[in-house]
């Protein structure tokens, strides 16, 4: 059964200040900065604003059907997610059913939790670290945003490709790989 995601992203944050606030409030760090890799799959039935994401979360692997129906609203994304035991074998199974792997992406994520609200610090190649706040309802997310002193009017919704488009004038949906460059 598909469930609504209630997530709001904030692009301009002071990462250290937010983490200090969360720590002072008794939040627990769920995991430190961890490299995530994701494989995005599509076919003629799964495309456009709907896709399958196979993601290695640094110790846990998930397969998720994501659908964005309204990228301007906090409740505009739904998902069906399961945990799988093997990224490589799951990718092989998806390809065997006719799905095409269209993208390979990396990002770093650090996750904190406080009173049932998840605070993800996401770092993507060529973007500053941003904060994603996820909760069980729009009201819970709005309260968490206010508690941090952030302005809900600055919230962004939908997928990271929209952030790349607006902030870097870059269409990552046309890029088969999105990796961190060796420096």
Coordinates of C-alpha atoms in Angstrom, one line a residue:
X1 CA 0.0 0.0 0.0
X2 CA 1.4 3.4 -1.0
X3 CA 1.9 5.9 1.8
X4 CA 2.3 9.6 1.7
X5 CA 5.7 11.1 2.5
X6 CA 5.6 14.2 4.5
X7 CA 9.1 15.7 3.8
X8 CA 10.2 19.3 3.5
X9 CA 13.7 20.3 2.3
X10 CA 15.6 23.4 3.3
X11 CA 18.5 24.5 1.1
X12 CA 20.1 27.3 3.1
X13 CA 21.0 26.0 6.6
X14 CA 23.8 26.2 9.1
X15 CA 24.5 22.5 9.4
X16 CA 26.5 22.8 12.6
X17 CA 24.0 25.0 14.3
X18 CA 21.1 22.7 13.5
X19 CA 23.0 19.6 14.7
X20 CA 23.9 21.4 17.9
X21 CA 20.3 22.3 18.5
X22 CA 19.2 18.7 17.8
X23 CA 21.8 17.4 20.2
X24 CA 20.9 19.9 22.9
X25 CA 17.2 18.8 22.6
X26 CA 18.2 15.1 23.1
X27 CA 18.0 13.9 19.5
X28 CA 19.9 10.8 18.7
X29 CA 22.1 10.4 15.6
X30 CA 20.7 7.4 13.8
X31 CA 23.8 7.1 11.6
X32 CA 26.8 9.3 10.8
X33 CA 27.6 10.7 7.3
X34 CA 27.2 7.7 5.1
X35 CA 27.5 7.2 1.4
X36 CA 24.3 6.2 -0.3
X37 CA 24.1 4.7 -3.8
X38 CA 21.0 4.4 -5.8
X39 CA 20.0 2.7 -9.0
X40 CA 17.0 4.1 -10.7
X41 CA 14.9 1.8 -12.9
X42 CA 12.1 2.6 -15.4
X43 CA 10.2 0.9 -18.2
X44 CA 7.1 1.8 -20.3
X45 CA 4.9 1.3 -17.2
X46 CA 7.2 3.0 -14.7
X47 CA 8.4 6.3 -16.0
X48 CA 8.1 10.0 -15.8
X49 CA 7.0 11.1 -12.3
X50 CA 7.1 7.5 -11.1
X51 CA 10.2 5.3 -10.8
X52 CA 11.8 2.4 -8.9
X53 CA 14.7 3.2 -6.6
X54 CA 17.1 0.5 -5.4
X55 CA 19.2 2.1 -2.7
X56 CA 22.2 1.0 -0.6
X57 CA 21.9 2.9 2.6
X58 CA 25.2 1.8 4.1
X59 CA 24.0 -1.3 5.8
X60 CA 20.4 -1.5 4.7
X61 CA 19.1 -1.9 1.1
X62 CA 15.6 -0.8 0.0
X63 CA 13.5 -1.0 -3.1
X64 CA 11.0 1.8 -3.4
X65 CA 8.3 2.7 -5.9
X66 CA 8.2 6.5 -5.8
X67 CA 5.5 8.7 -7.4
X68 CA 5.4 12.5 -7.3
X69 CA 1.9 13.8 -8.0
X70 CA 2.5 17.4 -6.8
X71 CA 6.0 18.7 -6.2
X72 CA 4.6 22.0 -4.8
X73 CA 3.0 20.4 -1.7
X74 CA 4.4 18.4 1.2
X75 CA 2.0 15.5 0.7
X76 CA 2.6 15.3 -3.1
X77 CA 4.9 12.2 -3.0
X78 CA 3.8 8.7 -2.3
X79 CA 6.0 5.6 -1.9
X80 CA 5.9 1.8 -1.5
X81 CA 9.1 0.6 0.1
X82 CA 10.5 -2.8 1.1
X83 CA 13.8 -3.9 2.5
X84 CA 15.8 -6.3 0.3
X85 CA 18.9 -8.3 1.2
X86 CA 21.1 -7.9 -1.8
X87 CA 21.5 -4.9 -4.1
X88 CA 23.2 -6.7 -6.9
X89 CA 20.7 -9.6 -7.1
X90 CA 17.8 -7.3 -6.8
X91 CA 19.1 -5.2 -9.6
X92 CA 19.6 -8.3 -11.7
X93 CA 16.0 -9.4 -11.0
X94 CA 14.7 -6.0 -12.0
X95 CA 16.6 -6.1 -15.3
X96 CA 15.4 -9.6 -15.9
X97 CA 11.8 -8.4 -15.7
X98 CA 12.4 -5.8 -18.4
X99 CA 13.2 -2.7 -16.3
X100 CA 16.0 -0.5 -17.5
X101 CA 18.5 1.0 -15.2
X102 CA 18.5 4.6 -16.2
X103 CA 20.6 6.2 -13.5
X104 CA 23.3 5.5 -10.9
X105 CA 23.6 8.2 -8.2
X106 CA 25.5 8.8 -5.0
X107 CA 24.9 11.1 -2.1
X108 CA 26.0 11.4 1.5
X109 CA 23.4 11.4 4.3
X110 CA 23.6 11.9 8.0
X111 CA 20.4 11.1 9.9
X112 CA 19.1 12.3 13.3
X113 CA 15.8 11.5 15.1
X114 CA 13.9 13.5 17.7
X115 CA 10.3 12.7 18.9
X116 CA 9.5 10.7 15.7
X117 CA 10.8 13.3 13.3
X118 CA 13.7 12.4 11.0
X119 CA 16.3 15.1 10.2
X120 CA 18.5 14.1 7.2
X121 CA 21.5 16.2 6.2
X122 CA 21.9 15.4 2.5
X123 CA 25.0 16.2 0.5
X124 CA 24.9 15.8 -3.3
X125 CA 27.6 16.4 -5.8
X126 CA 27.9 20.2 -6.6
X127 CA 25.2 21.2 -4.1
X128 CA 25.6 22.5 -0.6
X129 CA 24.4 20.2 2.2
X130 CA 20.6 20.7 2.8
X131 CA 18.2 19.5 5.4
X132 CA 15.2 17.2 4.8
X133 CA 12.7 17.0 7.7
X134 CA 10.3 14.0 7.6
X135 CA 7.4 13.3 9.9
X136 CA 4.1 11.4 10.2
X137 CA 2.0 14.4 9.1
X138 CA 2.3 17.9 7.6
X139 CA 1.5 19.3 11.1
X140 CA 4.4 17.4 12.7
X141 CA 6.8 18.6 10.0
X142 CA 5.6 22.2 10.4
X143 CA 6.1 22.1 14.1
X144 CA 9.7 20.7 13.7
X145 CA 10.4 23.4 11.1
X146 CA 9.2 26.1 13.5
X147 CA 11.2 24.6 16.4
X148 CA 14.4 25.0 14.3
X149 CA 13.5 28.6 13.6
X150 CA 13.2 27.9 9.8
X151 CA 10.5 29.5 7.6
X152 CA 8.1 26.9 6.2
X153 CA 7.6 29.2 3.2
X154 CA 11.2 28.3 2.2
X155 CA 10.4 24.6 2.1
X156 CA 11.0 22.6 -1.0
X157 CA 9.2 19.4 -1.9
X158 CA 9.5 16.6 -4.5
X159 CA 12.7 15.0 -5.8
X160 CA 16.3 16.2 -5.8
X161 CA 16.2 16.7 -9.5
X162 CA 14.0 19.8 -9.0
X163 CA 16.7 21.2 -6.7
X164 CA 19.4 20.6 -9.3
X165 CA 17.2 22.3 -11.9
X166 CA 16.5 25.4 -9.8
X167 CA 19.9 25.8 -8.1
X168 CA 22.4 24.6 -10.7
X169 CA 20.3 24.8 -13.9
X170 CA 21.1 21.1 -14.4
X171 CA 18.9 18.3 -15.6
X172 CA 20.1 15.3 -13.7
X173 CA 17.4 13.1 -15.1
X174 CA 19.3 13.2 -18.4
X175 CA 22.6 12.1 -16.7
X176 CA 23.1 8.3 -16.4
X177 CA 25.5 8.9 -13.5
X178 CA 25.7 11.4 -10.7
X179 CA 28.8 10.8 -8.7
X180 CA 31.2 12.7 -6.4
X181 CA 34.3 13.7 -8.4
X182 CA 37.7 12.8 -7.1
X183 CA 39.5 16.0 -6.1

